[in-house]
């Protein structure tokens, strides 16, 4: 992200509304015709080619193929860089599918991000007409979105409380208390992290890692204070950074209250949260200074599972076999996490043996495969 705008379900989770359908950035594309069927996206290291420049409102399906040499991401942006959908961690030679509900006509932006960094290769896409949102058309989907909205609201309240405790300790110069409050506060953010990606710069302001901050931009948020606490010691401006963090968290919570979710948002968000684990947590790069990555790992899994639980009646009705597979693989990931518990939390990530990291990666991959099928089932 220019500051990391990449990452991070958007719990795609939120924001039923428009989606960006990709047009090509280089290469040949049908710039005049509307999409009929899946929209093909060909990503390379220097281009992002899309098979159509417009589509009618409704469920849009993007089939993304990475023909480059770098791992890439595909984003669908609405006005103000609101992420309407995303697919992360598309390795060279792989294909990924993204299904997004686009209920509103308008102009959208689409982005391929070779190397999963920066602002990416952007282009415009037009959505015409209008379509009823799924949560208005189907009672089961309406109940699912209501259930998950309550989950988000509960975690948002806990996030504000936890962040306040953490910030107060930082401002009081109580480093040990601040360290103890750091990981527990972040749990609530990581569970609903995709919400922040709906609001422009809030996610990077709250959660960007130092390595993701663009030159000339200020390093703020949780990870700046993590560095102060575990590496440099509290700095003269640590209190100001802490105040800004709490302000940004409150801003996020306020904006999230007005968001509408769709069943597809939940499905995509469940997968994107697990992608967070696969691309960030599993490598230990998220919590560079505190090594509290397993707390984040657990929180992302919690958020993903909560979205699937909200969709459970739909999945039970439409594909009970897929639901059983999801339950099995979630259980496998959870058992491995439980083996790493220490007191009320987890062991430092640096305590994990390489073989255990490989086991985690394998379990996450096994869960990611059935999760990638949920959006298609829900969209039917």
XYZ file of N, CA and C in Angstrom, residues 156 159-160 163 189 202 206 222 244-254:
57
model
N -15.484 -4.501 17.675
C -15.138 -3.082 17.576
C -15.148 -2.426 18.950
N -12.158 -3.598 20.738
C -10.962 -2.961 20.170
C -10.748 -1.579 20.772
N -11.806 -0.812 20.886
C -11.661 0.525 21.474
C -11.213 0.428 22.927
N -7.515 -0.818 22.983
C -6.587 0.215 22.489
C -6.451 1.334 23.512
N -8.617 -6.088 16.475
C -8.374 -5.479 15.175
C -8.192 -6.561 14.112
N -7.002 4.434 6.571
C -7.111 4.056 7.979
C -6.311 2.799 8.308
N -3.229 2.696 11.019
C -3.355 1.908 12.245
C -2.380 0.742 12.278
N -0.039 0.856 15.545
C 0.383 -0.198 16.471
C 1.855 -0.566 16.297
N -2.871 9.427 18.322
C -3.334 9.295 16.936
C -3.907 7.897 16.687
N -3.261 6.888 17.241
C -3.765 5.523 17.086
C -5.182 5.411 17.624
N -5.420 5.918 18.809
C -6.749 5.819 19.406
C -7.770 6.618 18.594
N -7.369 7.786 18.105
C -8.262 8.592 17.265
C -8.626 7.837 15.997
N -7.633 7.209 15.378
C -7.887 6.459 14.146
C -8.790 5.256 14.397
N -8.580 4.573 15.509
C -9.423 3.422 15.851
C -10.871 3.867 16.058
N -11.067 4.966 16.759
C -12.422 5.472 16.975
C -13.058 5.903 15.652
N -12.253 6.494 14.766
C -12.740 6.896 13.446
C -13.195 5.666 12.660
N -12.391 4.628 12.709
C -12.729 3.378 12.026
C -14.038 2.808 12.546
N -14.172 2.751 13.848
C -15.372 2.172 14.452
C -16.610 2.980 14.066
N -16.474 4.310 14.066
C -17.603 5.162 13.685
C -18.042 4.937 12.250
